[in-house]
Amino acid sequence: RASFMNQKQQKPTLSGQRFKTRKRDEKERFDPTQFQDCIIQGLTETGTDLEAVAKFLDASGAKLDYRRYAETLFDILVAGGMLAPGGTLADDMTRTDVCVFAAQEDLETMQAFAQVFNKLIRRYKYLEKGFEDEVKKLLLFLKGFSESERNKLAMLTGILLANGTLNASILNSLYNENLVKEGVSAAFAVKLFKSWINEKDINAVAVSLRKVNMDNRLMELFPANKQSVEHFSKYFTEAGLKELSEYVRNQQTIGARKELQKELQEQMSRGDPFKDIILYIKEEMKKNNISEQTVIAIIWSSVMSTVEWNKKEELVAEQAIKHLKQYSPLLAAFTTQGQSELTLLLKIQEYCYDNIHFMKAFQKIVVLFYKAEVLSEEPILKWYKDAHLAKGKSVFLEQMKKFVEWLKNAEEGNQTSQTLPF
């Protein structure tokens, strides 16, 4: 029993000792001076030969604790020494000129530096996360750096985004209110996108942005009162990034089209009067610069998606004609140009081809739209002659043969009565 008591008493001292060790660890963890000295000394010896720098970093990873001091390591490689909050170099620290900020401000030099980071992170995979955090932090510190330092960092970041070392989600840091307000974010983005597009192309950039849902957020590089396609376009086009301006313009249009289609389907299912729907569409066309061809395609797919279609071929044509007759005035309001009529014809062809029950209904739909003045002779004849799609063309051309012959006769005036032959 006595020994049991002894054991109980010893317990507190044990945990006390454990606590001491933990404290000592902590002190060491936040005292990266020694680590910094080793790295800086090594870099000073290698000089500006970046191949030698990469080799030195590769070898040092075996001896030094990169995992613990990742932030210090990246601070040194970018800025030449440890950074104090806000982005200034800590005063009392030794620093090195073998770093991004002290290098020449040109693309070639930054490409060489990008290789150093690539090799290091490929060799020590666990540095990936630390590097991403570092870049996010550096972006928040932009105001603490000189313009030349920012430019170099922007070029480097663009290259690293292009080769996949960094993920486009780091751009989130650029949406920081202070950076945006002072125009730092937009200026930085110009250099970054230039080097990114230079390494790849705008399509690759678009894919990366889409992956992290950044494709619709680029406007946020500007303050709220300047977040318009016009402002974005002017700024980036003048800076020599026309592709980026066009990309953002397209994104906006795609967004507006999706929005239009969604709203249109809601209005149709509510049974809103056509005149209201037409007014709404015209306003949207004007506001978002959407063409009539685009709109007629949207209306067609909206009209066709509001119905549960019959699965029986012989019944579906009758159902379609009844449904489309009702919506003819809406379609007719947006086929004021031959090109829009042709677009509609191609959409009908595509729909009948993709929905097998509609294969035989094609000609009936076209005739209905001709009678309802949604479609006119010329586009129908053009479609028949050479503007049709390859999808099911033999079936559809065969269906249209009689009607087209009748149209041609009517056009030549050989037709005494204008009644249709079927």
PDB file of N, CA and C in Angstrom, residues 202 229 232-233 236-237 241-253:
ATOM      1  N   ILE A 202      -4.018  31.437 -73.016  1.00  0.00           N
ATOM      2  CA  ILE A 202      -5.200  31.873 -72.261  1.00  0.00           C
ATOM      3  C   ILE A 202      -6.113  30.694 -71.930  1.00  0.00           C
ATOM      4  N   VAL A 229     -17.372  45.142 -66.837  1.00  0.00           N
ATOM      5  CA  VAL A 229     -16.612  44.539 -67.942  1.00  0.00           C
ATOM      6  C   VAL A 229     -15.868  45.637 -68.699  1.00  0.00           C
ATOM      7  N   PHE A 232     -12.728  46.708 -66.710  1.00  0.00           N
ATOM      8  CA  PHE A 232     -11.753  45.608 -66.725  1.00  0.00           C
ATOM      9  C   PHE A 232     -11.095  45.522 -68.098  1.00  0.00           C
ATOM     10  N   SER A 233     -11.949  45.557 -69.107  1.00  0.00           N
ATOM     11  CA  SER A 233     -11.492  45.407 -70.477  1.00  0.00           C
ATOM     12  C   SER A 233     -10.516  46.513 -70.866  1.00  0.00           C
ATOM     13  N   PHE A 236      -7.032  46.125 -68.807  1.00  0.00           N
ATOM     14  CA  PHE A 236      -6.144  45.030 -69.217  1.00  0.00           C
ATOM     15  C   PHE A 236      -5.772  45.094 -70.701  1.00  0.00           C
ATOM     16  N   THR A 237      -6.652  45.645 -71.533  1.00  0.00           N
ATOM     17  CA  THR A 237      -6.298  45.787 -72.951  1.00  0.00           C
ATOM     18  C   THR A 237      -5.180  46.821 -73.091  1.00  0.00           C
ATOM     19  N   LEU A 241      -3.045  43.041 -72.435  1.00  0.00           N
ATOM     20  CA  LEU A 241      -3.615  41.714 -72.164  1.00  0.00           C
ATOM     21  C   LEU A 241      -5.020  41.598 -72.756  1.00  0.00           C
ATOM     22  N   LYS A 242      -5.078  41.758 -74.074  1.00  0.00           N
ATOM     23  CA  LYS A 242      -6.366  41.720 -74.765  1.00  0.00           C
ATOM     24  C   LYS A 242      -7.060  40.362 -74.562  1.00  0.00           C
ATOM     25  N   GLU A 243      -6.253  39.269 -74.548  1.00  0.00           N
ATOM     26  CA  GLU A 243      -6.866  37.927 -74.407  1.00  0.00           C
ATOM     27  C   GLU A 243      -7.609  37.806 -73.078  1.00  0.00           C
ATOM     28  N   LEU A 244      -7.018  38.379 -72.047  1.00  0.00           N
ATOM     29  CA  LEU A 244      -7.648  38.290 -70.722  1.00  0.00           C
ATOM     30  C   LEU A 244      -8.943  39.108 -70.707  1.00  0.00           C
ATOM     31  N   SER A 245      -8.915  40.277 -71.347  1.00  0.00           N
ATOM     32  CA  SER A 245     -10.122  41.114 -71.426  1.00  0.00           C
ATOM     33  C   SER A 245     -11.239  40.362 -72.131  1.00  0.00           C
ATOM     34  N   GLU A 246     -10.881  39.717 -73.250  1.00  0.00           N
ATOM     35  CA  GLU A 246     -11.901  38.997 -74.012  1.00  0.00           C
ATOM     36  C   GLU A 246     -12.437  37.804 -73.241  1.00  0.00           C
ATOM     37  N   TYR A 247     -11.528  37.142 -72.512  1.00  0.00           N
ATOM     38  CA  TYR A 247     -11.936  35.994 -71.696  1.00  0.00           C
ATOM     39  C   TYR A 247     -12.974  36.421 -70.656  1.00  0.00           C
ATOM     40  N   VAL A 248     -12.701  37.536 -69.972  1.00  0.00           N
ATOM     41  CA  VAL A 248     -13.621  38.011 -68.936  1.00  0.00           C
ATOM     42  C   VAL A 248     -14.954  38.450 -69.551  1.00  0.00           C
ATOM     43  N   ARG A 249     -14.862  39.072 -70.716  1.00  0.00           N
ATOM     44  CA  ARG A 249     -16.086  39.484 -71.422  1.00  0.00           C
ATOM     45  C   ARG A 249     -16.942  38.250 -71.747  1.00  0.00           C
ATOM     46  N   ASN A 250     -16.289  37.207 -72.246  1.00  0.00           N
ATOM     47  CA  ASN A 250     -17.014  35.965 -72.566  1.00  0.00           C
ATOM     48  C   ASN A 250     -17.644  35.344 -71.331  1.00  0.00           C
ATOM     49  N   GLN A 251     -16.878  35.335 -70.249  1.00  0.00           N
ATOM     50  CA  GLN A 251     -17.382  34.764 -69.001  1.00  0.00           C
ATOM     51  C   GLN A 251     -18.653  35.470 -68.569  1.00  0.00           C
ATOM     52  N   GLN A 252     -18.624  36.799 -68.686  1.00  0.00           N
ATOM     53  CA  GLN A 252     -19.794  37.590 -68.301  1.00  0.00           C
ATOM     54  C   GLN A 252     -20.993  37.233 -69.167  1.00  0.00           C
ATOM     55  N   THR A 253     -20.725  37.089 -70.474  1.00  0.00           N
ATOM     56  CA  THR A 253     -21.807  36.769 -71.404  1.00  0.00           C
ATOM     57  C   THR A 253     -22.382  35.390 -71.093  1.00  0.00           C
TER      58      THR A 253
END
